[in-house]
PDB file of C-alpha atoms and ligand atoms in Angstrom:
ATOM      1  CA  MET A 190       0.000   0.000   0.000  1.00  0.00           C
ATOM      2  CA  LEU A 191       1.215   3.449  -0.987  1.00  0.00           C
ATOM      3  CA  GLU A 192      -0.012   6.106   1.388  1.00  0.00           C
ATOM      4  CA  LEU A 193       0.328   9.891   1.457  1.00  0.00           C
ATOM      5  CA  ALA A 194      -0.780  11.748   4.560  1.00  0.00           C
ATOM      6  CA  ASP A 195      -0.941  15.550   4.704  1.00  0.00           C
ATOM      7  CA  VAL A 196       1.634  15.927   1.962  1.00  0.00           C
ATOM      8  CA  ASP A 197       2.642  19.429   0.910  1.00  0.00           C
ATOM      9  CA  ALA A 198       5.263  20.153  -1.748  1.00  0.00           C
ATOM     10  CA  PHE A 199       7.166  23.256  -2.746  1.00  0.00           C
ATOM     11  CA  TYR A 200       9.155  24.671  -5.660  1.00  0.00           C
ATOM     12  CA  GLY A 201      11.251  27.178  -3.746  1.00  0.00           C
ATOM     13  CA  ASN A 202       8.637  29.394  -2.080  1.00  0.00           C
ATOM     14  CA  SER A 203       5.869  28.270  -4.401  1.00  0.00           C
ATOM     15  CA  HIS A 204       3.416  25.984  -2.602  1.00  0.00           C
ATOM     16  CA  ALA A 205       2.617  23.406  -5.313  1.00  0.00           C
ATOM     17  CA  LEU A 206       0.755  20.704  -3.341  1.00  0.00           C
ATOM     18  CA  GLN A 207      -1.419  21.213  -0.292  1.00  0.00           C
ATOM     19  CA  SER A 208      -2.684  18.622   2.193  1.00  0.00           C
ATOM     20  CA  ILE A 209      -2.669  15.639  -0.133  1.00  0.00           C
ATOM     21  CA  ASN A 210      -4.130  12.465   1.401  1.00  0.00           C
ATOM     22  CA  LEU A 211      -4.159   9.372  -0.788  1.00  0.00           C
ATOM     23  CA  LYS A 212      -4.171   5.622  -0.237  1.00  0.00           C
ATOM     24  CA  VAL A 213      -3.494   3.132  -2.986  1.00  0.00           C
ATOM     25  CA  ALA A 214      -4.078  -0.487  -1.997  1.00  0.00           C
ATOM     26  CA  PRO A 215      -2.012  -3.359  -3.431  1.00  0.00           C
ATOM     27  CA  GLY A 216      -3.303  -4.261  -6.886  1.00  0.00           C
ATOM     28  CA  GLU A 217      -5.371  -1.101  -7.133  1.00  0.00           C
ATOM     29  CA  PHE A 218      -5.481   1.212 -10.140  1.00  0.00           C
ATOM     30  CA  LEU A 219      -5.756   4.889  -9.199  1.00  0.00           C
ATOM     31  CA  SER A 220      -6.095   7.593 -11.804  1.00  0.00           C
ATOM     32  CA  VAL A 221      -5.104  11.176 -11.057  1.00  0.00           C
ATOM     33  CA  LEU A 222      -7.057  13.719 -13.075  1.00  0.00           C
ATOM     34  CA  GLY A 223      -7.162  17.471 -13.540  1.00  0.00           C
ATOM     35  CA  ARG A 224      -6.325  20.302 -15.892  1.00  0.00           C
ATOM     36  CA  ASN A 225      -2.824  21.336 -16.861  1.00  0.00           C
ATOM     37  CA  GLY A 226      -0.908  22.996 -14.059  1.00  0.00           C
ATOM     38  CA  VAL A 227      -2.940  21.627 -11.116  1.00  0.00           C
ATOM     39  CA  GLY A 228      -0.031  19.599  -9.696  1.00  0.00           C
ATOM     40  CA  LYS A 229      -0.346  16.083 -11.118  1.00  0.00           C
ATOM     41  CA  THR A 230       3.290  15.803 -12.168  1.00  0.00           C
ATOM     42  CA  THR A 231       4.355  17.458  -8.933  1.00  0.00           C
ATOM     43  CA  LEU A 232       2.473  14.723  -7.073  1.00  0.00           C
ATOM     44  CA  MET A 233       4.390  12.033  -8.983  1.00  0.00           C
ATOM     45  CA  ARG A 234       7.685  13.824  -8.322  1.00  0.00           C
ATOM     46  CA  SER A 235       6.860  14.090  -4.636  1.00  0.00           C
ATOM     47  CA  ILE A 236       6.220  10.346  -4.373  1.00  0.00           C
ATOM     48  CA  LEU A 237       9.579   9.736  -6.054  1.00  0.00           C
ATOM     49  CA  GLY A 238      11.496  12.202  -3.913  1.00  0.00           C
ATOM     50  CA  LEU A 239      12.317  14.515  -6.802  1.00  0.00           C
ATOM     51  CA  MET A 240      11.069  17.751  -5.192  1.00  0.00           C
ATOM     52  CA  ASP A 241      13.105  20.355  -3.284  1.00  0.00           C
ATOM     53  CA  ARG A 242      10.865  20.139  -0.268  1.00  0.00           C
ATOM     54  CA  VAL A 243       8.008  17.870   0.733  1.00  0.00           C
ATOM     55  CA  THR A 244       6.347  17.753   4.143  1.00  0.00           C
ATOM     56  CA  GLY A 245       3.964  15.151   5.526  1.00  0.00           C
ATOM     57  CA  GLN A 246       4.181  11.359   5.466  1.00  0.00           C
ATOM     58  CA  LEU A 247       4.762   8.998   2.577  1.00  0.00           C
ATOM     59  CA  SER A 248       4.774   5.266   3.194  1.00  0.00           C
ATOM     60  CA  LEU A 249       5.034   2.082   1.172  1.00  0.00           C
ATOM     61  CA  ASP A 250       3.762  -1.154   2.708  1.00  0.00           C
ATOM     62  CA  GLY A 251       3.699   0.540   6.083  1.00  0.00           C
ATOM     63  CA  ALA A 252       7.327   1.698   5.955  1.00  0.00           C
ATOM     64  CA  ASP A 253       8.027   5.433   6.009  1.00  0.00           C
ATOM     65  CA  ILE A 254       9.800   6.388   2.783  1.00  0.00           C
ATOM     66  CA  SER A 255       9.769  10.164   3.322  1.00  0.00           C
ATOM     67  CA  ALA A 256      13.463  10.314   4.155  1.00  0.00           C
ATOM     68  CA  LEU A 257      14.600   7.973   1.379  1.00  0.00           C
ATOM     69  CA  ARG A 258      16.448   9.193  -1.666  1.00  0.00           C
ATOM     70  CA  THR A 259      14.969   8.660  -5.101  1.00  0.00           C
ATOM     71  CA  TYR A 260      17.083   5.595  -5.934  1.00  0.00           C
ATOM     72  CA  GLN A 261      16.142   4.045  -2.594  1.00  0.00           C
ATOM     73  CA  ARG A 262      12.449   4.605  -3.345  1.00  0.00           C
ATOM     74  CA  ALA A 263      13.005   2.921  -6.691  1.00  0.00           C
ATOM     75  CA  LYS A 264      14.657  -0.061  -4.980  1.00  0.00           C
ATOM     76  CA  ALA A 265      11.786  -0.154  -2.500  1.00  0.00           C
ATOM     77  CA  GLY A 266       9.459  -0.803  -5.424  1.00  0.00           C
ATOM     78  CA  ILE A 267       8.251   2.475  -6.931  1.00  0.00           C
ATOM     79  CA  ALA A 268       8.774   2.867 -10.676  1.00  0.00           C
ATOM     80  CA  TYR A 269       8.172   6.061 -12.610  1.00  0.00           C
ATOM     81  CA  VAL A 270       7.416   6.678 -16.259  1.00  0.00           C
ATOM     82  CA  PRO A 271       7.805  10.453 -16.485  1.00  0.00           C
ATOM     83  CA  GLN A 272       5.791  12.794 -18.639  1.00  0.00           C
ATOM     84  CA  GLY A 273       7.880  13.215 -21.774  1.00  0.00           C
ATOM     85  CA  ARG A 274       9.243   9.689 -21.256  1.00  0.00           C
ATOM     86  CA  GLY A 275      12.839  10.449 -20.253  1.00  0.00           C
ATOM     87  CA  ILE A 276      14.483   8.169 -22.791  1.00  0.00           C
ATOM     88  CA  LEU A 277      18.231   8.696 -23.182  1.00  0.00           C
ATOM     89  CA  PRO A 278      18.499   9.487 -26.903  1.00  0.00           C
ATOM     90  CA  ARG A 279      22.153   8.517 -27.353  1.00  0.00           C
ATOM     91  CA  PHE A 280      21.721   5.221 -25.500  1.00  0.00           C
ATOM     92  CA  THR A 281      20.474   2.244 -27.453  1.00  0.00           C
ATOM     93  CA  VAL A 282      17.174   0.612 -26.627  1.00  0.00           C
ATOM     94  CA  ARG A 283      19.105  -2.169 -24.891  1.00  0.00           C
ATOM     95  CA  GLU A 284      21.124   0.327 -22.844  1.00  0.00           C
ATOM     96  CA  ASN A 285      17.977   2.188 -21.836  1.00  0.00           C
ATOM     97  CA  LEU A 286      16.491  -1.121 -20.693  1.00  0.00           C
ATOM     98  CA  VAL A 287      19.612  -2.048 -18.737  1.00  0.00           C
ATOM     99  CA  LEU A 288      19.255   1.237 -16.830  1.00  0.00           C
ATOM    100  CA  GLY A 289      15.883  -0.003 -15.594  1.00  0.00           C
ATOM    101  CA  THR A 290      17.378  -3.238 -14.308  1.00  0.00           C
ATOM    102  CA  PHE A 291      19.771  -1.260 -12.080  1.00  0.00           C
ATOM    103  CA  ALA A 292      16.833  -0.257  -9.890  1.00  0.00           C
ATOM    104  CA  ALA A 293      15.748  -3.868  -9.360  1.00  0.00           C
ATOM    105  CA  LYS A 294      16.279  -5.482  -5.980  1.00  0.00           C
ATOM    106  CA  GLN A 295      17.497  -8.650  -7.665  1.00  0.00           C
ATOM    107  CA  ALA A 296      19.349  -8.242 -10.933  1.00  0.00           C
ATOM    108  CA  ASN A 297      17.543 -10.339 -13.512  1.00  0.00           C
ATOM    109  CA  GLY A 298      18.780  -8.682 -16.668  1.00  0.00           C
ATOM    110  CA  ILE A 299      16.319  -7.817 -19.413  1.00  0.00           C
ATOM    111  CA  GLU A 300      13.401 -10.091 -18.634  1.00  0.00           C
ATOM    112  CA  GLU A 301      11.737 -11.729 -21.599  1.00  0.00           C
ATOM    113  CA  TRP A 302       8.149 -11.096 -20.511  1.00  0.00           C
ATOM    114  CA  VAL A 303       8.786  -7.342 -20.534  1.00  0.00           C
ATOM    115  CA  ILE A 304      10.106  -7.431 -24.102  1.00  0.00           C
ATOM    116  CA  GLU A 305       7.140  -9.548 -25.111  1.00  0.00           C
ATOM    117  CA  LEU A 306       4.757  -6.851 -23.959  1.00  0.00           C
ATOM    118  CA  PHE A 307       6.257  -4.591 -26.634  1.00  0.00           C
ATOM    119  CA  PRO A 308       7.580  -6.775 -29.469  1.00  0.00           C
ATOM    120  CA  VAL A 309       8.780  -3.740 -31.416  1.00  0.00           C
ATOM    121  CA  LEU A 310      11.545  -3.260 -28.856  1.00  0.00           C
ATOM    122  CA  LYS A 311      13.032  -6.646 -29.680  1.00  0.00           C
ATOM    123  CA  ASP A 312      13.621  -5.597 -33.282  1.00  0.00           C
ATOM    124  CA  PHE A 313      15.117  -2.271 -32.222  1.00  0.00           C
ATOM    125  CA  LEU A 314      17.429  -3.318 -29.368  1.00  0.00           C
ATOM    126  CA  ASN A 315      20.488  -1.826 -31.053  1.00  0.00           C
ATOM    127  CA  ARG A 316      18.888   1.404 -32.256  1.00  0.00           C
ATOM    128  CA  TYR A 317      19.402   4.683 -30.467  1.00  0.00           C
ATOM    129  CA  GLY A 318      16.491   5.594 -28.210  1.00  0.00           C
ATOM    130  CA  GLY A 319      16.372   9.002 -29.883  1.00  0.00           C
ATOM    131  CA  ASN A 320      15.631   7.375 -33.245  1.00  0.00           C
ATOM    132  CA  LEU A 321      12.405   5.729 -32.046  1.00  0.00           C
ATOM    133  CA  SER A 322       9.027   7.352 -32.618  1.00  0.00           C
ATOM    134  CA  GLY A 323       7.282   8.977 -29.662  1.00  0.00           C
ATOM    135  CA  GLY A 324       5.035   5.970 -29.195  1.00  0.00           C
ATOM    136  CA  GLN A 325       7.951   3.545 -29.321  1.00  0.00           C
ATOM    137  CA  GLN A 326       9.829   5.685 -26.784  1.00  0.00           C
ATOM    138  CA  GLN A 327       6.805   5.494 -24.516  1.00  0.00           C
ATOM    139  CA  GLN A 328       6.805   1.711 -24.806  1.00  0.00           C
ATOM    140  CA  LEU A 329      10.518   1.702 -24.029  1.00  0.00           C
ATOM    141  CA  ALA A 330       9.958   3.932 -20.998  1.00  0.00           C
ATOM    142  CA  ILE A 331       7.291   1.574 -19.647  1.00  0.00           C
ATOM    143  CA  ALA A 332       9.472  -1.482 -20.298  1.00  0.00           C
ATOM    144  CA  ARG A 333      12.417   0.182 -18.573  1.00  0.00           C
ATOM    145  CA  ALA A 334      10.242   0.933 -15.539  1.00  0.00           C
ATOM    146  CA  LEU A 335       9.026  -2.680 -15.372  1.00  0.00           C
ATOM    147  CA  LEU A 336      12.586  -4.025 -15.374  1.00  0.00           C
ATOM    148  CA  ALA A 337      13.036  -2.390 -11.984  1.00  0.00           C
ATOM    149  CA  GLN A 338      10.587  -5.042 -10.686  1.00  0.00           C
ATOM    150  CA  PRO A 339       8.276  -2.486  -9.078  1.00  0.00           C
ATOM    151  CA  LYS A 340       5.336  -3.002  -6.751  1.00  0.00           C
ATOM    152  CA  VAL A 341       3.751   0.193  -7.963  1.00  0.00           C
ATOM    153  CA  ILE A 342       4.209   1.967 -11.265  1.00  0.00           C
ATOM    154  CA  LEU A 343       3.533   5.694 -11.667  1.00  0.00           C
ATOM    155  CA  LEU A 344       2.652   6.704 -15.227  1.00  0.00           C
ATOM    156  CA  ASP A 345       2.456  10.408 -16.121  1.00  0.00           C
ATOM    157  CA  GLU A 346       0.289  10.999 -19.214  1.00  0.00           C
ATOM    158  CA  PRO A 347       1.661   7.996 -21.113  1.00  0.00           C
ATOM    159  CA  THR A 348      -0.503   8.529 -24.195  1.00  0.00           C
ATOM    160  CA  GLU A 349       0.092  12.274 -24.509  1.00  0.00           C
ATOM    161  CA  GLY A 350       1.306  13.119 -28.007  1.00  0.00           C
ATOM    162  CA  ILE A 351       1.395   9.479 -29.140  1.00  0.00           C
ATOM    163  CA  GLN A 352       0.327   8.530 -32.654  1.00  0.00           C
ATOM    164  CA  PRO A 353      -3.265   7.219 -32.491  1.00  0.00           C
ATOM    165  CA  ASN A 354      -2.468   3.708 -33.718  1.00  0.00           C
ATOM    166  CA  LEU A 355      -0.241   3.114 -30.677  1.00  0.00           C
ATOM    167  CA  VAL A 356      -2.472   4.729 -28.071  1.00  0.00           C
ATOM    168  CA  GLU A 357      -4.817   1.780 -27.725  1.00  0.00           C
ATOM    169  CA  GLU A 358      -1.916  -0.681 -27.650  1.00  0.00           C
ATOM    170  CA  ILE A 359      -0.277   1.241 -24.811  1.00  0.00           C
ATOM    171  CA  GLU A 360      -3.582   1.556 -22.953  1.00  0.00           C
ATOM    172  CA  ASN A 361      -4.181  -2.177 -23.211  1.00  0.00           C
ATOM    173  CA  VAL A 362      -0.727  -2.973 -21.849  1.00  0.00           C
ATOM    174  CA  ILE A 363      -1.325  -0.663 -18.887  1.00  0.00           C
ATOM    175  CA  ILE A 364      -4.584  -2.466 -18.136  1.00  0.00           C
ATOM    176  CA  ARG A 365      -2.845  -5.857 -18.433  1.00  0.00           C
ATOM    177  CA  LEU A 366      -0.088  -4.755 -16.052  1.00  0.00           C
ATOM    178  CA  ASN A 367      -2.744  -4.168 -13.440  1.00  0.00           C
ATOM    179  CA  ARG A 368      -5.133  -7.055 -14.131  1.00  0.00           C
ATOM    180  CA  ASP A 369      -2.784  -9.836 -15.259  1.00  0.00           C
ATOM    181  CA  VAL A 370       0.581  -8.903 -13.724  1.00  0.00           C
ATOM    182  CA  GLY A 371      -1.039  -7.567 -10.540  1.00  0.00           C
ATOM    183  CA  LEU A 372       0.903  -4.309 -10.453  1.00  0.00           C
ATOM    184  CA  THR A 373      -0.436  -1.388  -8.490  1.00  0.00           C
ATOM    185  CA  VAL A 374      -0.903   1.515 -10.917  1.00  0.00           C
ATOM    186  CA  VAL A 375      -1.053   5.261 -10.409  1.00  0.00           C
ATOM    187  CA  LEU A 376      -1.908   6.885 -13.735  1.00  0.00           C
ATOM    188  CA  VAL A 377      -2.041  10.578 -14.586  1.00  0.00           C
ATOM    189  CA  GLU A 378      -4.326  10.828 -17.569  1.00  0.00           C
ATOM    190  CA  GLN A 379      -6.484  13.323 -19.479  1.00  0.00           C
ATOM    191  CA  ASN A 380      -8.458  10.706 -21.408  1.00  0.00           C
ATOM    192  CA  VAL A 381     -11.528  10.140 -19.255  1.00  0.00           C
ATOM    193  CA  SER A 382     -12.905   7.237 -21.250  1.00  0.00           C
ATOM    194  CA  PHE A 383      -9.638   5.312 -20.802  1.00  0.00           C
ATOM    195  CA  VAL A 384      -9.674   6.139 -17.094  1.00  0.00           C
ATOM    196  CA  ARG A 385     -13.232   4.835 -16.755  1.00  0.00           C
ATOM    197  CA  ARG A 386     -12.229   1.634 -18.560  1.00  0.00           C
ATOM    198  CA  ALA A 387      -9.030   1.036 -16.594  1.00  0.00           C
ATOM    199  CA  ALA A 388      -9.115   2.533 -13.102  1.00  0.00           C
ATOM    200  CA  HIS A 389     -10.697   1.384  -9.846  1.00  0.00           C
ATOM    201  CA  ARG A 390     -10.475   4.768  -8.186  1.00  0.00           C
ATOM    202  CA  PHE A 391      -9.833   8.383  -9.133  1.00  0.00           C
ATOM    203  CA  ALA A 392      -8.478  11.534  -7.540  1.00  0.00           C
ATOM    204  CA  MET A 393      -9.389  14.859  -9.141  1.00  0.00           C
ATOM    205  CA  MET A 394      -6.956  17.722  -8.572  1.00  0.00           C
ATOM    206  CA  GLU A 395      -7.411  21.478  -8.691  1.00  0.00           C
ATOM    207  CA  LYS A 396      -4.810  24.095  -7.663  1.00  0.00           C
ATOM    208  CA  GLY A 397      -2.515  21.686  -5.844  1.00  0.00           C
ATOM    209  CA  ARG A 398      -5.259  19.914  -3.912  1.00  0.00           C
ATOM    210  CA  VAL A 399      -7.322  16.772  -4.315  1.00  0.00           C
ATOM    211  CA  VAL A 400     -10.849  18.171  -4.622  1.00  0.00           C
ATOM    212  CA  ALA A 401     -12.735  14.932  -5.288  1.00  0.00           C
ATOM    213  CA  ALA A 402     -11.882  11.258  -4.975  1.00  0.00           C
ATOM    214  CA  GLY A 403     -13.708   7.980  -4.952  1.00  0.00           C
ATOM    215  CA  ASP A 404     -14.589   4.812  -6.802  1.00  0.00           C
ATOM    216  CA  ILE A 405     -14.433   5.178 -10.552  1.00  0.00           C
ATOM    217  CA  GLY A 406     -18.217   4.814 -10.781  1.00  0.00           C
ATOM    218  CA  GLU A 407     -18.477   8.116  -8.915  1.00  0.00           C
ATOM    219  CA  LEU A 408     -16.532   9.983 -11.603  1.00  0.00           C
ATOM    220  CA  SER A 409     -19.564  11.809 -12.991  1.00  0.00           C
ATOM    221  CA  ASP A 410     -19.724  13.874 -16.151  1.00  0.00           C
ATOM    222  CA  ALA A 411     -20.478  16.864 -13.920  1.00  0.00           C
ATOM    223  CA  LEU A 412     -17.188  16.376 -12.051  1.00  0.00           C
ATOM    224  CA  VAL A 413     -15.307  16.010 -15.310  1.00  0.00           C
ATOM    225  CA  HIS A 414     -16.858  19.174 -16.709  1.00  0.00           C
ATOM    226  CA  ARG A 415     -16.254  21.162 -13.558  1.00  0.00           C
ATOM    227  CA  HIS A 416     -12.607  20.208 -13.167  1.00  0.00           C
ATOM    228  CA  MET A 417     -11.365  19.219 -16.589  1.00  0.00           C
ATOM    229  CA  ALA A 418     -13.277  21.006 -19.340  1.00  0.00           C
ATOM    230  CA  VAL A 419     -11.301  23.869 -20.847  1.00  0.00           C
TER     231      VAL A 419
HETATM  232  N1  ADP B 613      10.199  23.386 -11.856  1.00  0.00           N
HETATM  233  C1  ADP B 613       9.199  24.180 -11.417  1.00  0.00           C
HETATM  234  N2  ADP B 613       9.458  25.303 -10.739  1.00  0.00           N
HETATM  235  C2  ADP B 613       8.452  26.105 -10.286  1.00  0.00           C
HETATM  236  N3  ADP B 613       7.144  25.848 -10.468  1.00  0.00           N
HETATM  237  C3  ADP B 613       6.830  24.742 -11.154  1.00  0.00           C
HETATM  238  C4  ADP B 613       7.831  23.845 -11.672  1.00  0.00           C
HETATM  239  N4  ADP B 613       7.216  22.831 -12.308  1.00  0.00           N
HETATM  240  C5  ADP B 613       5.889  23.083 -12.202  1.00  0.00           C
HETATM  241  N5  ADP B 613       5.669  24.222 -11.511  1.00  0.00           N
HETATM  242  C6  ADP B 613       4.346  24.801 -11.185  1.00  0.00           C
HETATM  243  O1  ADP B 613       3.673  23.914 -10.305  1.00  0.00           O
HETATM  244  C7  ADP B 613       2.305  23.813 -10.650  1.00  0.00           C
HETATM  245  C8  ADP B 613       1.938  22.361 -10.936  1.00  0.00           C
HETATM  246  O2  ADP B 613       2.637  21.914 -12.079  1.00  0.00           O
HETATM  247  P1  ADP B 613       2.569  20.399 -12.571  1.00  0.00           P
HETATM  248  O3  ADP B 613       2.700  19.507 -11.413  1.00  0.00           O
HETATM  249  O4  ADP B 613       3.536  20.248 -13.687  1.00  0.00           O
HETATM  250  O5  ADP B 613       1.062  20.331 -13.130  1.00  0.00           O
HETATM  251  P2  ADP B 613       0.350  19.242 -14.055  1.00  0.00           P
HETATM  252  O6  ADP B 613       1.226  18.051 -14.143  1.00  0.00           O
HETATM  253  O7  ADP B 613      -0.960  18.980 -13.369  1.00  0.00           O
HETATM  254  O8  ADP B 613       0.135  19.893 -15.387  1.00  0.00           O
HETATM  255  C9  ADP B 613       2.086  24.732 -11.847  1.00  0.00           C
HETATM  256  O9  ADP B 613       1.602  25.958 -11.371  1.00  0.00           O
HETATM  257  C10 ADP B 613       3.471  24.888 -12.411  1.00  0.00           C
HETATM  258  O10 ADP B 613       3.600  26.132 -13.057  1.00  0.00           O
HETATM  259 MG1   MG B 614       2.044  17.120 -15.790  1.00  0.00          MG
END
């Protein structure tokens, strides 16, 4: 279980997150929603320990992780697929994947089942990451995160800017990771219909706060219009 209690986060003096309380149970799929600039990425960065200053409690499986460094949080089982993907362009696909394995508790190399989720990666192992399309880079970023053998995977707008023919493929893999592999998923997403199809629970953000949360069945059109419509 990933738990945030009274979490606040800051960029310098700017108060980016306020009083965030969230619980994600093992095997659960939580989607974080909200307009641009409300703090969704900041929330992911806070869970990973990538912010200047975070107050409040963060725990994973009952253990306090607030004082851990980012690489220790990764070893503890939190994987992150950042918005914009974070592929190293001058590293090959294989080298990008090997980076993911470094965060694993037990080194298992590049596991076959991960490559099989995204067969295109197998053909491109020796290509530079920077030469892949955006959608292929997203697949690589997800595969790299999985090779860290996480308990929970944080995905920040994984289908943003992806060519339409790959969007559904990526969405289906994310659903499989939760339902078949049993991974706990925290997904930042703008596509409400995908969220309704995939998630168990949602948290709607506005101005650095969670303003509504609940079971996915409670994500009404009225809530979506109030907090997401442009
Ligand atoms: N590096 C930064 N330094 C200062 N402020 C930032 C930085 N990154 C984001 N912010 C601000 O924090 C707020 C939340 O941003 P972000 O978490 O990226 O929102 P979202 O992911 O929901 O679009 C915004 O007001 C944004 O301008
Ligand atoms: Mg963002």
